CSV table of C-alpha atoms in Angstrom, one decimal:
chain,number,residue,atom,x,y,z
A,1,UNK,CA,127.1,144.6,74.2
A,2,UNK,CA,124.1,144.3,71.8
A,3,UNK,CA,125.1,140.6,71.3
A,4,UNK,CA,124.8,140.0,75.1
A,5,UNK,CA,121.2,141.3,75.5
A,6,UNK,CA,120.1,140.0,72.4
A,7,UNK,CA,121.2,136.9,74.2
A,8,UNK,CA,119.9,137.4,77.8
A,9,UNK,CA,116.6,138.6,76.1
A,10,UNK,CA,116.5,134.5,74.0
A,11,UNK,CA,117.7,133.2,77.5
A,12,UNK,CA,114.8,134.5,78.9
A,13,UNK,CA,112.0,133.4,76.3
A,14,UNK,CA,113.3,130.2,76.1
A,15,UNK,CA,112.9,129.6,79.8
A,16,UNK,CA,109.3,131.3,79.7
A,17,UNK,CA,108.5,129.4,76.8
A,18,UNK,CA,109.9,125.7,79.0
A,19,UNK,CA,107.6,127.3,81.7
A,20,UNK,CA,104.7,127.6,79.9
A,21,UNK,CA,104.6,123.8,78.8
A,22,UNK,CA,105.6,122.6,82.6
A,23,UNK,CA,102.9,120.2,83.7
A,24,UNK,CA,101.7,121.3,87.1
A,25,UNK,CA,98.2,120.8,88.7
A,26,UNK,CA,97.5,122.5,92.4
A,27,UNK,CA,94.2,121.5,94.4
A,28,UNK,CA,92.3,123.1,97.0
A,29,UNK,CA,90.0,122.3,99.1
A,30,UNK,CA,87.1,124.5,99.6
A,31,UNK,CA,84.4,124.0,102.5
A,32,UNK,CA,81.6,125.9,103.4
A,33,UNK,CA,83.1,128.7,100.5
A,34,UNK,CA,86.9,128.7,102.7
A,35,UNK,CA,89.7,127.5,101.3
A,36,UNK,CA,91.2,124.8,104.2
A,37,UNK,CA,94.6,124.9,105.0
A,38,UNK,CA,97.0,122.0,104.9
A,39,UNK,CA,99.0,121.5,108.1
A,40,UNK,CA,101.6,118.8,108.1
A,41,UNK,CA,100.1,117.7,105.4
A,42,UNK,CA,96.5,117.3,107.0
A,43,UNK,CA,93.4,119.0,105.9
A,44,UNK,CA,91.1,119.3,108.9
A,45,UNK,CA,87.4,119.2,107.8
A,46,UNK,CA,83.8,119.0,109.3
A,47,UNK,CA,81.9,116.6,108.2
A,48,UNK,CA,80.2,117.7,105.5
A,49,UNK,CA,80.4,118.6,101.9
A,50,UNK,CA,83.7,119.8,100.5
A,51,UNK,CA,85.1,120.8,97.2
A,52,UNK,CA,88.1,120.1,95.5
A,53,UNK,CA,89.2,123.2,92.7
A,54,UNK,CA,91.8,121.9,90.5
A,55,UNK,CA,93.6,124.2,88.1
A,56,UNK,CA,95.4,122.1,85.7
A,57,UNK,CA,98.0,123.2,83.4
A,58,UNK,CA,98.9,120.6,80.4
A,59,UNK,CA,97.9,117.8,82.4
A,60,UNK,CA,94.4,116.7,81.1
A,61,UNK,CA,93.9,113.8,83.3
A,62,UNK,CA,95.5,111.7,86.1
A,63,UNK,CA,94.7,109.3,88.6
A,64,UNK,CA,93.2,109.9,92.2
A,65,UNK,CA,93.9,107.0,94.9
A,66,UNK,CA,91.6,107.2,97.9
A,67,UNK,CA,91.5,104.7,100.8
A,68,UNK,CA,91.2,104.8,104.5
A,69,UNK,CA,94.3,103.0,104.8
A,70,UNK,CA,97.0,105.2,106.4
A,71,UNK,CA,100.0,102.4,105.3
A,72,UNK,CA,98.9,102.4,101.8
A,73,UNK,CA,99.0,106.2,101.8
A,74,UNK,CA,102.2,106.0,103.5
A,75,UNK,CA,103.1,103.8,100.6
A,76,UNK,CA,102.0,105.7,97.9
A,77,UNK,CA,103.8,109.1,99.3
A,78,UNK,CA,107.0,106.9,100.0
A,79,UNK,CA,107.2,106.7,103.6
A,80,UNK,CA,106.3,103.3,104.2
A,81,UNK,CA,107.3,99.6,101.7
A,82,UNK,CA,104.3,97.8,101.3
A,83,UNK,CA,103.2,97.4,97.8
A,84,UNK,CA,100.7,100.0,96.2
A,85,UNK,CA,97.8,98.6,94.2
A,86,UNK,CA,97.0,101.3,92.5
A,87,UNK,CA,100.3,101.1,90.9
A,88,UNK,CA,99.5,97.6,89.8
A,89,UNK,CA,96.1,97.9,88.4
A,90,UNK,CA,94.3,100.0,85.7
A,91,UNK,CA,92.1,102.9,87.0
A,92,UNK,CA,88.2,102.8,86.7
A,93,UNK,CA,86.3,106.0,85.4
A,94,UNK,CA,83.8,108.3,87.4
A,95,UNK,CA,80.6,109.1,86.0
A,96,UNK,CA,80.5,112.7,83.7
A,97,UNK,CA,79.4,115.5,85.6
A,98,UNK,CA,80.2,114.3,89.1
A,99,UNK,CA,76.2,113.3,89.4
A,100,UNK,CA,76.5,111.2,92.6
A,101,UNK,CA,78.7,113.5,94.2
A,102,UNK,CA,80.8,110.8,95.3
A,103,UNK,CA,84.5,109.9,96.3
A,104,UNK,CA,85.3,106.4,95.2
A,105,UNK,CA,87.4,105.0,97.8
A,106,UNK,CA,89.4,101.9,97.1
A,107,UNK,CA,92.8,99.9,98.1
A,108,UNK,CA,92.6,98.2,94.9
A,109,UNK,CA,92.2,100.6,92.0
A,110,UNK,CA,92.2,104.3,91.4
A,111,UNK,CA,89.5,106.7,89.4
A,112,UNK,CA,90.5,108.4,86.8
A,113,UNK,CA,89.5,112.5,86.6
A,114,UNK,CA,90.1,114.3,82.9
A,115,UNK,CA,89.0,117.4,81.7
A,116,UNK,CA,88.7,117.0,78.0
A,117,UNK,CA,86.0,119.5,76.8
A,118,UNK,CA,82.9,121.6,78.2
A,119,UNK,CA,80.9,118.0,77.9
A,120,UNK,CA,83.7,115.6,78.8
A,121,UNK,CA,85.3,115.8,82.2
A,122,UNK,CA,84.6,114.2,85.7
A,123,UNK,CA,83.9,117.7,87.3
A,124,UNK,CA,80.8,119.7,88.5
A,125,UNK,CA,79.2,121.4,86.2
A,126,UNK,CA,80.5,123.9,84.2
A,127,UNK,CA,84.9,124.1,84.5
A,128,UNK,CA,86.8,126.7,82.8
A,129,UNK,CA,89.3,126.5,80.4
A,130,UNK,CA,90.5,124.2,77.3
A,131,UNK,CA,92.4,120.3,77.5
A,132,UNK,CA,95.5,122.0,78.1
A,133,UNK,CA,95.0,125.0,81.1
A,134,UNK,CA,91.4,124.3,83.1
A,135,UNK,CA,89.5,125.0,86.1
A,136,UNK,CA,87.4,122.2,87.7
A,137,UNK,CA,85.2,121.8,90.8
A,138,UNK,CA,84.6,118.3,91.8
A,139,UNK,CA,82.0,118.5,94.8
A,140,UNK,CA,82.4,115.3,97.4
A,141,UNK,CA,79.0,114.5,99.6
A,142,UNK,CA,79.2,110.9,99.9
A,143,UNK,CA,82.3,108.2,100.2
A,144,UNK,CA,81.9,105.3,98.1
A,145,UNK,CA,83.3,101.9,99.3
A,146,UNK,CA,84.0,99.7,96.8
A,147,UNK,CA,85.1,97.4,98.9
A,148,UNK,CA,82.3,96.6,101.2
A,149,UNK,CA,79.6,98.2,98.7
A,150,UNK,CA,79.2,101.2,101.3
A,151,UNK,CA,78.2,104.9,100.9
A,152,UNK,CA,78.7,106.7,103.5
A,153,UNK,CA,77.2,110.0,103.4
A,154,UNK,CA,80.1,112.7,104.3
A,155,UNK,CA,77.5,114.1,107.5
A,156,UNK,CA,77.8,110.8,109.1
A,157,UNK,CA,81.4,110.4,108.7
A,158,UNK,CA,84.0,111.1,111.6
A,159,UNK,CA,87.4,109.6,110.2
A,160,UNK,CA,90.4,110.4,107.7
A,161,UNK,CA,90.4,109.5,104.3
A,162,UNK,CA,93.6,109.7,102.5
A,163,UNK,CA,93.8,110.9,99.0
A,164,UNK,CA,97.1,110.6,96.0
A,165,UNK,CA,96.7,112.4,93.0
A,166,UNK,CA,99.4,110.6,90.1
A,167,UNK,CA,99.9,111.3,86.9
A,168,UNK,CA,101.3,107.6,85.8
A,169,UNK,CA,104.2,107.1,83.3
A,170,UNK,CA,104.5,103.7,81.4
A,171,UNK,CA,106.1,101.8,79.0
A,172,UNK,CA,105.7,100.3,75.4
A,173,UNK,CA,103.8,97.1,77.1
A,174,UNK,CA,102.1,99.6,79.5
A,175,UNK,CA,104.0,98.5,82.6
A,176,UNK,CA,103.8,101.8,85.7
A,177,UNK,CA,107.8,102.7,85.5
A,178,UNK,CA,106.5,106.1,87.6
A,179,UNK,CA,104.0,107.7,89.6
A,180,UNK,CA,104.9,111.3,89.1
A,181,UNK,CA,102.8,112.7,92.4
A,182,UNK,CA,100.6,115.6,91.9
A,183,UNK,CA,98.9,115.8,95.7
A,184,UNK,CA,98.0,114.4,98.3
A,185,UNK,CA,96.8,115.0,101.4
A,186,UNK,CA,94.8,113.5,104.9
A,187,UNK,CA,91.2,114.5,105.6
A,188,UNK,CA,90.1,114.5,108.9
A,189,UNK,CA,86.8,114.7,109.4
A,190,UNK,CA,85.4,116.1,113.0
């Protein structure tokens, strides 16, 4: 009898312990100091400022894709077939410290967003945590075409922009064999 709880009881740790080390990130989005909703998959927001709060545990980076392009999205999330060039492409980095408070939107490449350390990361000002569980605001005010070289303040904006968080798995010549998804979600603007 002692035997069996001795073993339920190591049964136990060693599936808290696989817990623990799970890779998981979960985003909100926060406007006006509410946490939005997702319905269907949509996030229905004024046009204005937002916020994303990510809580990241034992991923320290990953890539964002944003575009206005519903069929990409569709892509990306695996609803659609047309080829994804995110997928294809290596991501470009966001300035430290979020200063422009800008969303980099682009068919072609994603951004990449880390949280290394208190002084490296791609987040507002001062997140929480260490590289392995961490707590980051990343404040969005303006929409940054890469395309067409447009910024597009978030007030003046009345559209959807469609976001795909990945954490990207290669191999040894660094070819995508998986885009493990994270989030992702549509923002409609009114």
């Amino acid at each position: 009898m002692k035997r069996i709880g001795l073993s339920i009881l190591l049964l136990f740790f060693v599936q808290i312990s696989s817990w623990a080390q799970e890779e998981n990130l979960q985003v909100e989005v926060i406007q006006k100091g509410k946490v939005i909703p997702m319905d269907n998959g949509i996030i229905n927001l004024k046009s204005d400022a937002f916020t994303f709060e990510i809580t990241s545990n034992n991923i320290e980076g990953f890539l964002i894709g944003a575009t206005y392009d519903k069929d990409l999205y569709r892509s990306a999330i695996g609803e659609a077939d047309l080829e994804v060039p995110w997928f294809n492409s290596f991501a470009i980095a966001d300035e430290n410290h979020n200063p422009n408070k800008e969303l980099i939107i682009s068919d072609e490449v994603p951004t990449y967003w880390f949280y290394k350390n208190a002084i490296e990361h791609r987040f507002d000002s001062a997140p929480k945590g260490n590289a392995e569980e961490w707590v980051g605001q990343r404040t969005i005010e303006v929409l940054n075409n890469l395309s067409s070289y447009e910024t597009v303040p978030l007030s003046k904006f009345k559209d959807t922009v469609y976001v795909y968080f990945y954490s990207p798995v290669y191999d040894e010549q660094y070819n995508l064999t998986e885009a493990i998804i994270l989030y992702h979600a549509a923002l409609k603007f009114k």
